[in-house]
């Protein structure tokens, strides 16, 4: 009996040791060990995160992420995913961070996630067809169809003003549905929409309202990563001071978007 018990005990000890050896590193440990950080992003949300003509993943958020990684001495593994699955993926620890113009504006997000120092500031815009005459303010969307990603800040805004939500995968699909007259409007980031209108002057779309309030977007992590986020925030501040963020803003938007 004693001999069998010893074998079982030794097996349990070996299993525990093995599990510990293969335990996943924390975000802070990966930063301190100069390892690889996994970052969730859409890859379809120009000019923040998209693929250029050569197929390379780029955009303001993507290049800021790469600049932060260089400051920290770590590598980045981008994981592209649809917006509505992104924060769920972060919560499920598929990613260490999300870099995709996320603002923690709802109590639910604030209870689950934390944000780094903002690396950009922008506001909401409401877009409709060029021949639209019914809408001049957000309240006018009541009862109209709004193409929105369900879990985004802008989806929350559309619900707040009692629009009928038509679920979409991202901004590109929302704009297409308006052009096809399958929806009436979409709320989205003013910088992204203005960039689209500039690149597509014959889109048949127009902005009908823009918010004066700007919201800061930063890197998003699960709760419990305060020390890691402090290191990331310090890198963001350094990039602002050395002019890197200004340079990237001018590259993708023609202006510095890192200041409020």
PDB file of C-alpha atoms in Angstrom:
ATOM      1  CA  UNK A   1       0.000   0.000   0.000  1.00  0.00           C
ATOM      2  CA  UNK A   2       2.786   2.440   0.927  1.00  0.00           C
ATOM      3  CA  UNK A   3       4.622   1.693  -2.294  1.00  0.00           C
ATOM      4  CA  UNK A   4       1.514   2.328  -4.464  1.00  0.00           C
ATOM      5  CA  UNK A   5       0.779   5.576  -2.656  1.00  0.00           C
ATOM      6  CA  UNK A   6       4.320   6.760  -3.294  1.00  0.00           C
ATOM      7  CA  UNK A   7       3.983   6.100  -7.014  1.00  0.00           C
ATOM      8  CA  UNK A   8       0.699   8.013  -7.191  1.00  0.00           C
ATOM      9  CA  UNK A   9       2.170  10.888  -5.222  1.00  0.00           C
ATOM     10  CA  UNK A  10       5.227  11.024  -7.437  1.00  0.00           C
ATOM     11  CA  UNK A  11       3.012  11.014 -10.532  1.00  0.00           C
ATOM     12  CA  UNK A  12       0.987  13.941  -9.206  1.00  0.00           C
ATOM     13  CA  UNK A  13       4.153  15.852  -8.393  1.00  0.00           C
ATOM     14  CA  UNK A  14       5.528  15.185 -11.871  1.00  0.00           C
ATOM     15  CA  UNK A  15       2.256  16.299 -13.471  1.00  0.00           C
ATOM     16  CA  UNK A  16       2.196  19.518 -11.439  1.00  0.00           C
ATOM     17  CA  UNK A  17       5.821  20.236 -12.311  1.00  0.00           C
ATOM     18  CA  UNK A  18       5.150  19.593 -15.994  1.00  0.00           C
ATOM     19  CA  UNK A  19       2.059  21.845 -15.975  1.00  0.00           C
ATOM     20  CA  UNK A  20       4.028  24.606 -14.306  1.00  0.00           C
ATOM     21  CA  UNK A  21       6.824  24.268 -16.839  1.00  0.00           C
ATOM     22  CA  UNK A  22       4.389  24.791 -19.701  1.00  0.00           C
ATOM     23  CA  UNK A  23       2.316  27.481 -17.954  1.00  0.00           C
ATOM     24  CA  UNK A  24       1.555  30.458 -20.156  1.00  0.00           C
ATOM     25  CA  UNK A  25       3.661  33.525 -19.486  1.00  0.00           C
ATOM     26  CA  UNK A  26       1.872  36.655 -18.366  1.00  0.00           C
ATOM     27  CA  UNK A  27       1.924  39.791 -20.495  1.00  0.00           C
ATOM     28  CA  UNK A  28       4.344  41.401 -18.063  1.00  0.00           C
ATOM     29  CA  UNK A  29       6.665  38.369 -18.213  1.00  0.00           C
ATOM     30  CA  UNK A  30       6.650  38.466 -22.009  1.00  0.00           C
ATOM     31  CA  UNK A  31       7.582  42.140 -21.950  1.00  0.00           C
ATOM     32  CA  UNK A  32      10.318  41.626 -19.363  1.00  0.00           C
ATOM     33  CA  UNK A  33      11.662  38.570 -21.211  1.00  0.00           C
ATOM     34  CA  UNK A  34      11.661  40.393 -24.584  1.00  0.00           C
ATOM     35  CA  UNK A  35       9.226  37.831 -25.937  1.00  0.00           C
ATOM     36  CA  UNK A  36       6.300  37.946 -28.385  1.00  0.00           C
ATOM     37  CA  UNK A  37       3.057  39.808 -27.693  1.00  0.00           C
ATOM     38  CA  UNK A  38      -0.135  38.797 -29.492  1.00  0.00           C
ATOM     39  CA  UNK A  39      -2.284  41.713 -30.652  1.00  0.00           C
ATOM     40  CA  UNK A  40      -5.826  41.519 -32.003  1.00  0.00           C
ATOM     41  CA  UNK A  41      -6.794  43.904 -34.820  1.00  0.00           C
ATOM     42  CA  UNK A  42      -9.313  44.015 -37.688  1.00  0.00           C
ATOM     43  CA  UNK A  43      -7.092  44.542 -40.706  1.00  0.00           C
ATOM     44  CA  UNK A  44     -10.089  45.980 -42.582  1.00  0.00           C
ATOM     45  CA  UNK A  45     -10.509  49.383 -40.882  1.00  0.00           C
ATOM     46  CA  UNK A  46      -8.544  51.896 -42.938  1.00  0.00           C
ATOM     47  CA  UNK A  47      -6.563  53.956 -42.222  1.00  0.00           C
ATOM     48  CA  UNK A  48      -6.155  52.524 -38.718  1.00  0.00           C
ATOM     49  CA  UNK A  49      -5.612  48.857 -39.573  1.00  0.00           C
ATOM     50  CA  UNK A  50      -5.725  47.528 -43.142  1.00  0.00           C
ATOM     51  CA  UNK A  51      -3.723  45.886 -45.927  1.00  0.00           C
ATOM     52  CA  UNK A  52      -1.899  48.073 -48.444  1.00  0.00           C
ATOM     53  CA  UNK A  53      -1.594  47.405 -52.188  1.00  0.00           C
ATOM     54  CA  UNK A  54       1.190  44.893 -51.565  1.00  0.00           C
ATOM     55  CA  UNK A  55      -0.898  42.989 -49.021  1.00  0.00           C
ATOM     56  CA  UNK A  56       1.104  44.165 -45.997  1.00  0.00           C
ATOM     57  CA  UNK A  57      -0.805  44.790 -42.779  1.00  0.00           C
ATOM     58  CA  UNK A  58      -0.393  48.474 -41.934  1.00  0.00           C
ATOM     59  CA  UNK A  59      -2.309  51.514 -40.681  1.00  0.00           C
ATOM     60  CA  UNK A  60      -1.935  53.995 -37.860  1.00  0.00           C
ATOM     61  CA  UNK A  61      -2.768  51.574 -35.027  1.00  0.00           C
ATOM     62  CA  UNK A  62      -0.609  48.848 -36.558  1.00  0.00           C
ATOM     63  CA  UNK A  63       2.442  51.089 -36.966  1.00  0.00           C
ATOM     64  CA  UNK A  64       2.022  52.571 -33.472  1.00  0.00           C
ATOM     65  CA  UNK A  65       1.970  48.990 -32.161  1.00  0.00           C
ATOM     66  CA  UNK A  66       5.175  48.193 -34.033  1.00  0.00           C
ATOM     67  CA  UNK A  67       6.824  51.367 -32.690  1.00  0.00           C
ATOM     68  CA  UNK A  68       5.831  50.468 -29.108  1.00  0.00           C
ATOM     69  CA  UNK A  69       7.188  46.954 -29.622  1.00  0.00           C
ATOM     70  CA  UNK A  70      10.500  48.399 -30.778  1.00  0.00           C
ATOM     71  CA  UNK A  71      10.673  50.588 -27.671  1.00  0.00           C
ATOM     72  CA  UNK A  72       9.974  47.591 -25.425  1.00  0.00           C
ATOM     73  CA  UNK A  73      12.251  45.227 -27.334  1.00  0.00           C
ATOM     74  CA  UNK A  74       9.477  42.704 -27.990  1.00  0.00           C
ATOM     75  CA  UNK A  75       8.026  41.086 -31.108  1.00  0.00           C
ATOM     76  CA  UNK A  76       4.408  41.446 -32.251  1.00  0.00           C
ATOM     77  CA  UNK A  77       2.172  38.697 -33.603  1.00  0.00           C
ATOM     78  CA  UNK A  78      -0.950  40.315 -35.094  1.00  0.00           C
ATOM     79  CA  UNK A  79      -4.147  38.248 -35.061  1.00  0.00           C
ATOM     80  CA  UNK A  80      -6.758  39.620 -37.461  1.00  0.00           C
ATOM     81  CA  UNK A  81     -10.363  39.156 -36.438  1.00  0.00           C
ATOM     82  CA  UNK A  82     -13.788  40.712 -36.962  1.00  0.00           C
ATOM     83  CA  UNK A  83     -14.666  43.530 -34.607  1.00  0.00           C
ATOM     84  CA  UNK A  84     -17.511  41.786 -32.780  1.00  0.00           C
ATOM     85  CA  UNK A  85     -15.235  38.850 -31.885  1.00  0.00           C
ATOM     86  CA  UNK A  86     -12.246  40.968 -30.899  1.00  0.00           C
ATOM     87  CA  UNK A  87     -12.943  41.854 -27.274  1.00  0.00           C
ATOM     88  CA  UNK A  88     -14.377  38.392 -26.670  1.00  0.00           C
ATOM     89  CA  UNK A  89     -11.102  36.990 -27.982  1.00  0.00           C
ATOM     90  CA  UNK A  90      -9.164  39.245 -25.635  1.00  0.00           C
ATOM     91  CA  UNK A  91     -11.308  38.182 -22.688  1.00  0.00           C
ATOM     92  CA  UNK A  92     -10.715  34.545 -23.676  1.00  0.00           C
ATOM     93  CA  UNK A  93      -6.946  35.249 -23.750  1.00  0.00           C
ATOM     94  CA  UNK A  94      -6.544  34.624 -27.475  1.00  0.00           C
ATOM     95  CA  UNK A  95      -4.675  37.950 -27.512  1.00  0.00           C
ATOM     96  CA  UNK A  96      -2.571  39.877 -25.017  1.00  0.00           C
ATOM     97  CA  UNK A  97      -3.748  43.238 -26.338  1.00  0.00           C
ATOM     98  CA  UNK A  98      -6.160  44.797 -28.813  1.00  0.00           C
ATOM     99  CA  UNK A  99      -5.101  47.716 -31.030  1.00  0.00           C
ATOM    100  CA  UNK A 100      -8.124  48.818 -33.020  1.00  0.00           C
ATOM    101  CA  UNK A 101      -9.333  52.275 -31.972  1.00  0.00           C
ATOM    102  CA  UNK A 102     -11.035  50.912 -28.869  1.00  0.00           C
ATOM    103  CA  UNK A 103     -12.373  53.308 -26.251  1.00  0.00           C
ATOM    104  CA  UNK A 104     -13.612  52.018 -22.890  1.00  0.00           C
ATOM    105  CA  UNK A 105     -16.791  54.065 -22.848  1.00  0.00           C
ATOM    106  CA  UNK A 106     -19.264  51.535 -21.418  1.00  0.00           C
ATOM    107  CA  UNK A 107     -19.487  50.242 -17.810  1.00  0.00           C
ATOM    108  CA  UNK A 108     -19.288  46.662 -19.121  1.00  0.00           C
ATOM    109  CA  UNK A 109     -15.973  47.278 -20.868  1.00  0.00           C
ATOM    110  CA  UNK A 110     -14.576  49.246 -17.947  1.00  0.00           C
ATOM    111  CA  UNK A 111     -15.366  46.346 -15.615  1.00  0.00           C
ATOM    112  CA  UNK A 112     -13.516  43.838 -17.812  1.00  0.00           C
ATOM    113  CA  UNK A 113     -10.666  45.704 -19.517  1.00  0.00           C
ATOM    114  CA  UNK A 114      -8.061  48.395 -18.913  1.00  0.00           C
ATOM    115  CA  UNK A 115      -6.547  50.839 -21.394  1.00  0.00           C
ATOM    116  CA  UNK A 116      -3.074  52.260 -21.915  1.00  0.00           C
ATOM    117  CA  UNK A 117      -2.231  55.897 -22.403  1.00  0.00           C
ATOM    118  CA  UNK A 118      -4.206  57.024 -25.507  1.00  0.00           C
ATOM    119  CA  UNK A 119      -2.268  57.167 -28.770  1.00  0.00           C
ATOM    120  CA  UNK A 120      -5.060  58.863 -30.741  1.00  0.00           C
ATOM    121  CA  UNK A 121      -8.072  61.127 -30.259  1.00  0.00           C
ATOM    122  CA  UNK A 122     -11.114  61.291 -32.522  1.00  0.00           C
ATOM    123  CA  UNK A 123     -14.876  61.747 -32.479  1.00  0.00           C
ATOM    124  CA  UNK A 124     -18.032  60.201 -33.873  1.00  0.00           C
ATOM    125  CA  UNK A 125     -19.540  61.008 -37.260  1.00  0.00           C
ATOM    126  CA  UNK A 126     -22.873  60.114 -38.822  1.00  0.00           C
ATOM    127  CA  UNK A 127     -22.868  59.235 -42.531  1.00  0.00           C
ATOM    128  CA  UNK A 128     -25.794  58.918 -44.948  1.00  0.00           C
ATOM    129  CA  UNK A 129     -26.501  58.973 -48.690  1.00  0.00           C
ATOM    130  CA  UNK A 130     -25.736  62.228 -50.454  1.00  0.00           C
ATOM    131  CA  UNK A 131     -29.439  62.775 -51.258  1.00  0.00           C
ATOM    132  CA  UNK A 132     -30.535  62.281 -47.617  1.00  0.00           C
ATOM    133  CA  UNK A 133     -32.592  65.246 -46.313  1.00  0.00           C
ATOM    134  CA  UNK A 134     -34.172  63.836 -43.147  1.00  0.00           C
ATOM    135  CA  UNK A 135     -31.090  63.873 -40.921  1.00  0.00           C
ATOM    136  CA  UNK A 136     -29.129  66.762 -39.433  1.00  0.00           C
ATOM    137  CA  UNK A 137     -28.556  65.470 -35.891  1.00  0.00           C
ATOM    138  CA  UNK A 138     -28.314  62.079 -34.089  1.00  0.00           C
ATOM    139  CA  UNK A 139     -31.895  62.274 -32.790  1.00  0.00           C
ATOM    140  CA  UNK A 140     -33.137  62.135 -36.389  1.00  0.00           C
ATOM    141  CA  UNK A 141     -32.057  58.491 -36.783  1.00  0.00           C
ATOM    142  CA  UNK A 142     -34.896  57.245 -34.549  1.00  0.00           C
ATOM    143  CA  UNK A 143     -36.655  54.452 -36.428  1.00  0.00           C
ATOM    144  CA  UNK A 144     -34.150  54.514 -39.312  1.00  0.00           C
ATOM    145  CA  UNK A 145     -31.821  51.632 -40.200  1.00  0.00           C
ATOM    146  CA  UNK A 146     -28.208  51.966 -39.012  1.00  0.00           C
ATOM    147  CA  UNK A 147     -25.509  49.542 -40.167  1.00  0.00           C
ATOM    148  CA  UNK A 148     -23.365  48.899 -37.087  1.00  0.00           C
ATOM    149  CA  UNK A 149     -21.075  46.329 -35.516  1.00  0.00           C
ATOM    150  CA  UNK A 150     -23.071  45.160 -32.509  1.00  0.00           C
ATOM    151  CA  UNK A 151     -20.476  45.575 -29.762  1.00  0.00           C
ATOM    152  CA  UNK A 152     -18.850  48.834 -30.871  1.00  0.00           C
ATOM    153  CA  UNK A 153     -19.121  52.268 -29.263  1.00  0.00           C
ATOM    154  CA  UNK A 154     -20.931  53.399 -32.395  1.00  0.00           C
ATOM    155  CA  UNK A 155     -23.443  50.566 -32.168  1.00  0.00           C
ATOM    156  CA  UNK A 156     -24.182  51.773 -28.641  1.00  0.00           C
ATOM    157  CA  UNK A 157     -24.649  55.308 -29.984  1.00  0.00           C
ATOM    158  CA  UNK A 158     -27.105  54.128 -32.640  1.00  0.00           C
ATOM    159  CA  UNK A 159     -29.085  52.213 -30.011  1.00  0.00           C
ATOM    160  CA  UNK A 160     -29.072  55.272 -27.744  1.00  0.00           C
ATOM    161  CA  UNK A 161     -30.791  57.284 -30.475  1.00  0.00           C
ATOM    162  CA  UNK A 162     -33.258  54.424 -31.151  1.00  0.00           C
ATOM    163  CA  UNK A 163     -32.123  53.486 -34.640  1.00  0.00           C
ATOM    164  CA  UNK A 164     -32.963  50.044 -35.970  1.00  0.00           C
ATOM    165  CA  UNK A 165     -29.654  48.164 -35.903  1.00  0.00           C
ATOM    166  CA  UNK A 166     -28.600  46.209 -38.974  1.00  0.00           C
ATOM    167  CA  UNK A 167     -25.583  44.080 -37.918  1.00  0.00           C
ATOM    168  CA  UNK A 168     -22.424  44.383 -40.048  1.00  0.00           C
ATOM    169  CA  UNK A 169     -18.907  42.940 -39.910  1.00  0.00           C
ATOM    170  CA  UNK A 170     -17.212  46.336 -40.175  1.00  0.00           C
ATOM    171  CA  UNK A 171     -17.291  49.845 -41.609  1.00  0.00           C
ATOM    172  CA  UNK A 172     -16.837  48.787 -45.239  1.00  0.00           C
ATOM    173  CA  UNK A 173     -19.974  46.651 -45.143  1.00  0.00           C
ATOM    174  CA  UNK A 174     -21.918  49.410 -43.383  1.00  0.00           C
ATOM    175  CA  UNK A 175     -21.072  51.895 -46.152  1.00  0.00           C
ATOM    176  CA  UNK A 176     -21.964  49.391 -48.868  1.00  0.00           C
ATOM    177  CA  UNK A 177     -25.399  48.780 -47.324  1.00  0.00           C
ATOM    178  CA  UNK A 178     -26.112  52.521 -47.305  1.00  0.00           C
ATOM    179  CA  UNK A 179     -25.119  52.765 -50.969  1.00  0.00           C
ATOM    180  CA  UNK A 180     -27.415  49.819 -51.745  1.00  0.00           C
ATOM    181  CA  UNK A 181     -30.265  51.538 -49.832  1.00  0.00           C
ATOM    182  CA  UNK A 182     -30.507  48.579 -47.486  1.00  0.00           C
ATOM    183  CA  UNK A 183     -29.714  50.864 -44.546  1.00  0.00           C
ATOM    184  CA  UNK A 184     -29.983  54.614 -44.013  1.00  0.00           C
ATOM    185  CA  UNK A 185     -26.979  55.624 -41.906  1.00  0.00           C
ATOM    186  CA  UNK A 186     -23.954  54.537 -39.931  1.00  0.00           C
ATOM    187  CA  UNK A 187     -22.152  56.007 -36.944  1.00  0.00           C
ATOM    188  CA  UNK A 188     -18.388  55.580 -37.048  1.00  0.00           C
ATOM    189  CA  UNK A 189     -15.040  57.238 -36.417  1.00  0.00           C
ATOM    190  CA  UNK A 190     -14.801  60.634 -38.126  1.00  0.00           C
ATOM    191  CA  UNK A 191     -11.186  60.091 -39.198  1.00  0.00           C
ATOM    192  CA  UNK A 192     -11.959  56.744 -40.826  1.00  0.00           C
ATOM    193  CA  UNK A 193     -15.040  58.113 -42.613  1.00  0.00           C
ATOM    194  CA  UNK A 194     -13.288  61.251 -43.841  1.00  0.00           C
ATOM    195  CA  UNK A 195     -10.421  59.115 -45.136  1.00  0.00           C
ATOM    196  CA  UNK A 196     -12.933  56.934 -46.999  1.00  0.00           C
ATOM    197  CA  UNK A 197     -14.719  59.953 -48.522  1.00  0.00           C
ATOM    198  CA  UNK A 198     -11.394  61.447 -49.601  1.00  0.00           C
ATOM    199  CA  UNK A 199     -10.372  58.227 -51.345  1.00  0.00           C
ATOM    200  CA  UNK A 200     -13.862  57.673 -52.802  1.00  0.00           C
ATOM    201  CA  UNK A 201     -15.140  61.080 -53.989  1.00  0.00           C
ATOM    202  CA  UNK A 202     -17.919  59.427 -56.028  1.00  0.00           C
ATOM    203  CA  UNK A 203     -19.218  57.252 -53.205  1.00  0.00           C
ATOM    204  CA  UNK A 204     -22.617  58.959 -53.105  1.00  0.00           C
ATOM    205  CA  UNK A 205     -22.275  59.396 -49.335  1.00  0.00           C
ATOM    206  CA  UNK A 206     -21.957  62.436 -47.095  1.00  0.00           C
ATOM    207  CA  UNK A 207     -21.453  63.290 -43.413  1.00  0.00           C
ATOM    208  CA  UNK A 208     -24.618  64.690 -41.825  1.00  0.00           C
ATOM    209  CA  UNK A 209     -23.322  65.246 -38.281  1.00  0.00           C
ATOM    210  CA  UNK A 210     -20.024  65.196 -36.371  1.00  0.00           C
ATOM    211  CA  UNK A 211     -19.490  65.196 -32.618  1.00  0.00           C
ATOM    212  CA  UNK A 212     -17.410  67.907 -30.958  1.00  0.00           C
ATOM    213  CA  UNK A 213     -16.338  65.444 -28.266  1.00  0.00           C
ATOM    214  CA  UNK A 214     -13.123  63.494 -28.816  1.00  0.00           C
ATOM    215  CA  UNK A 215     -12.449  60.101 -27.257  1.00  0.00           C
ATOM    216  CA  UNK A 216      -9.001  58.623 -26.652  1.00  0.00           C
ATOM    217  CA  UNK A 217      -8.096  55.194 -28.034  1.00  0.00           C
ATOM    218  CA  UNK A 218      -5.283  53.078 -26.614  1.00  0.00           C
ATOM    219  CA  UNK A 219      -4.105  49.501 -26.199  1.00  0.00           C
ATOM    220  CA  UNK A 220      -6.701  47.342 -24.440  1.00  0.00           C
ATOM    221  CA  UNK A 221      -5.805  44.532 -22.026  1.00  0.00           C
ATOM    222  CA  UNK A 222      -7.666  42.329 -19.585  1.00  0.00           C
ATOM    223  CA  UNK A 223      -7.887  43.484 -15.979  1.00  0.00           C
ATOM    224  CA  UNK A 224      -4.887  42.511 -13.860  1.00  0.00           C
ATOM    225  CA  UNK A 225      -2.206  43.767 -16.244  1.00  0.00           C
ATOM    226  CA  UNK A 226      -1.473  47.121 -14.585  1.00  0.00           C
ATOM    227  CA  UNK A 227       2.322  46.762 -14.559  1.00  0.00           C
ATOM    228  CA  UNK A 228       2.440  45.667 -18.193  1.00  0.00           C
ATOM    229  CA  UNK A 229       0.146  48.511 -19.259  1.00  0.00           C
ATOM    230  CA  UNK A 230       2.323  50.971 -17.316  1.00  0.00           C
ATOM    231  CA  UNK A 231       5.329  49.895 -19.420  1.00  0.00           C
ATOM    232  CA  UNK A 232       3.277  50.153 -22.620  1.00  0.00           C
ATOM    233  CA  UNK A 233       1.949  53.577 -21.613  1.00  0.00           C
ATOM    234  CA  UNK A 234       5.477  54.784 -20.887  1.00  0.00           C
ATOM    235  CA  UNK A 235       6.482  53.717 -24.407  1.00  0.00           C
ATOM    236  CA  UNK A 236       3.485  55.584 -25.880  1.00  0.00           C
ATOM    237  CA  UNK A 237       4.505  58.752 -23.995  1.00  0.00           C
ATOM    238  CA  UNK A 238       8.072  58.406 -25.279  1.00  0.00           C
ATOM    239  CA  UNK A 239       6.789  58.052 -28.846  1.00  0.00           C
ATOM    240  CA  UNK A 240       4.754  61.202 -28.436  1.00  0.00           C
ATOM    241  CA  UNK A 241       7.711  63.128 -27.036  1.00  0.00           C
ATOM    242  CA  UNK A 242      10.144  62.011 -29.740  1.00  0.00           C
ATOM    243  CA  UNK A 243       7.710  62.917 -32.527  1.00  0.00           C
ATOM    244  CA  UNK A 244       6.977  59.379 -33.742  1.00  0.00           C
ATOM    245  CA  UNK A 245       3.221  59.618 -33.151  1.00  0.00           C
ATOM    246  CA  UNK A 246       3.087  62.999 -34.876  1.00  0.00           C
ATOM    247  CA  UNK A 247       4.957  61.555 -37.855  1.00  0.00           C
ATOM    248  CA  UNK A 248       2.602  58.552 -38.092  1.00  0.00           C
ATOM    249  CA  UNK A 249      -0.440  60.799 -37.792  1.00  0.00           C
ATOM    250  CA  UNK A 250       0.804  62.958 -40.636  1.00  0.00           C
ATOM    251  CA  UNK A 251       1.541  59.837 -42.694  1.00  0.00           C
ATOM    252  CA  UNK A 252      -1.950  58.391 -42.402  1.00  0.00           C
ATOM    253  CA  UNK A 253      -4.126  61.476 -41.787  1.00  0.00           C
ATOM    254  CA  UNK A 254      -2.119  64.532 -42.741  1.00  0.00           C
ATOM    255  CA  UNK A 255      -2.141  65.712 -39.123  1.00  0.00           C
ATOM    256  CA  UNK A 256      -1.140  64.761 -35.589  1.00  0.00           C
ATOM    257  CA  UNK A 257      -4.021  62.820 -33.978  1.00  0.00           C
ATOM    258  CA  UNK A 258      -2.147  61.898 -30.783  1.00  0.00           C
ATOM    259  CA  UNK A 259      -3.194  65.108 -28.998  1.00  0.00           C
ATOM    260  CA  UNK A 260      -6.717  65.964 -27.916  1.00  0.00           C
TER     261      UNK A 260
END
